[in-house]
Amino acid sequence: MGRKDLLLFWSWESFRVLGVLFSQAKIATLAHLDSLADGTPNSIGDRFMGANGRIGANLFTYNEELFDQPLFDEQFS
């Protein structure tokens, strides 16, 4: 292997390893948000995950129905 080949190989491997690390961090973050989703309409996890609990379903979108629901105690008292 020439010097250019080694540089290209290690550059590619570095990007690949960084990609794996970032994807693991994203999975850990989404799993943490999923663990916060306890089924009540106004829980922190439900606000980010969506009331149905699908990972990433509403991560970056504003769900008007979800945010405008009354508090859990108000619904069932």
CSV table of C-alpha atoms in Angstrom, one decimal:
chain,number,residue,atom,x,y,z
A,1,MET,CA,0.0,0.0,0.0
A,2,GLY,CA,1.2,3.4,-0.9
A,3,ARG,CA,1.1,6.4,1.4
A,4,LYS,CA,-2.0,7.8,-0.4
A,5,ASP,CA,-3.7,4.5,0.0
A,6,LEU,CA,-3.0,4.4,3.7
A,7,LEU,CA,-4.2,7.9,4.2
A,8,LEU,CA,-7.4,7.2,2.3
A,9,PHE,CA,-7.9,4.0,4.3
A,10,TRP,CA,-7.5,5.6,7.7
A,11,SER,CA,-9.6,8.6,6.7
A,12,TRP,CA,-12.4,6.3,5.7
A,13,GLU,CA,-12.0,4.2,8.9
A,14,SER,CA,-12.1,7.4,11.0
A,15,PHE,CA,-15.3,8.6,9.4
A,16,ARG,CA,-16.8,5.1,9.8
A,17,VAL,CA,-16.0,4.9,13.5
A,18,LEU,CA,-17.3,8.5,14.1
A,19,GLY,CA,-20.5,7.5,12.3
A,20,VAL,CA,-21.0,4.5,14.5
A,21,LEU,CA,-20.3,6.6,17.6
A,22,PHE,CA,-22.9,9.2,16.6
A,23,SER,CA,-25.5,6.6,15.7
A,24,GLN,CA,-25.0,5.0,19.1
A,25,ALA,CA,-25.4,8.3,20.8
A,26,LYS,CA,-28.6,9.0,18.9
A,27,ILE,CA,-30.0,5.6,19.8
A,28,ALA,CA,-29.1,6.1,23.5
A,29,THR,CA,-30.8,9.5,23.4
A,30,LEU,CA,-34.0,8.1,21.7
A,31,ALA,CA,-34.1,5.2,24.1
A,32,HIS,CA,-33.8,7.7,27.1
A,33,LEU,CA,-36.7,9.7,25.7
A,34,ASP,CA,-38.7,6.5,25.2
A,35,SER,CA,-38.1,5.5,28.8
A,36,LEU,CA,-39.6,8.9,29.8
A,37,ALA,CA,-42.7,8.2,27.9
A,38,ASP,CA,-45.0,6.7,30.6
A,39,GLY,CA,-48.3,6.9,28.8
A,40,THR,CA,-49.6,10.1,30.2
A,41,PRO,CA,-50.4,12.7,27.6
A,42,ASN,CA,-48.1,15.4,29.0
A,43,SER,CA,-45.1,13.4,30.0
A,44,ILE,CA,-41.8,14.6,28.7
A,45,GLY,CA,-41.2,11.5,26.7
A,46,ASP,CA,-44.6,11.6,25.1
A,47,ARG,CA,-44.0,15.2,24.0
A,48,PHE,CA,-40.9,14.1,22.1
A,49,MET,CA,-41.8,10.5,21.1
A,50,GLY,CA,-45.5,10.8,20.3
A,51,ALA,CA,-48.3,9.4,22.3
A,52,ASN,CA,-48.0,6.0,20.5
A,53,GLY,CA,-44.4,5.7,21.6
A,54,ARG,CA,-42.8,5.2,18.2
A,55,ILE,CA,-39.2,6.2,18.5
A,56,GLY,CA,-38.5,9.4,16.7
A,57,ALA,CA,-42.1,9.8,15.4
A,58,ASN,CA,-42.5,13.3,16.6
A,59,LEU,CA,-39.0,14.2,17.5
A,60,PHE,CA,-38.7,17.3,15.4
A,61,THR,CA,-42.4,18.0,14.6
A,62,TYR,CA,-44.9,20.0,16.6
A,63,ASN,CA,-48.0,17.8,17.3
A,64,GLU,CA,-50.8,20.3,18.1
A,65,GLU,CA,-53.1,17.6,19.4
A,66,LEU,CA,-50.5,16.2,21.7
A,67,PHE,CA,-49.4,19.6,23.2
A,68,ASP,CA,-53.0,20.9,23.6
A,69,GLN,CA,-54.3,18.0,25.7
A,70,PRO,CA,-55.3,18.8,29.3
A,71,LEU,CA,-53.3,17.4,32.1
A,72,PHE,CA,-53.8,13.8,33.0
A,73,ASP,CA,-55.4,14.6,36.3
A,74,GLU,CA,-57.9,17.0,34.6
A,75,GLN,CA,-58.9,14.3,32.2
A,76,PHE,CA,-59.8,11.6,34.7
A,77,SER,CA,-60.9,13.6,37.8
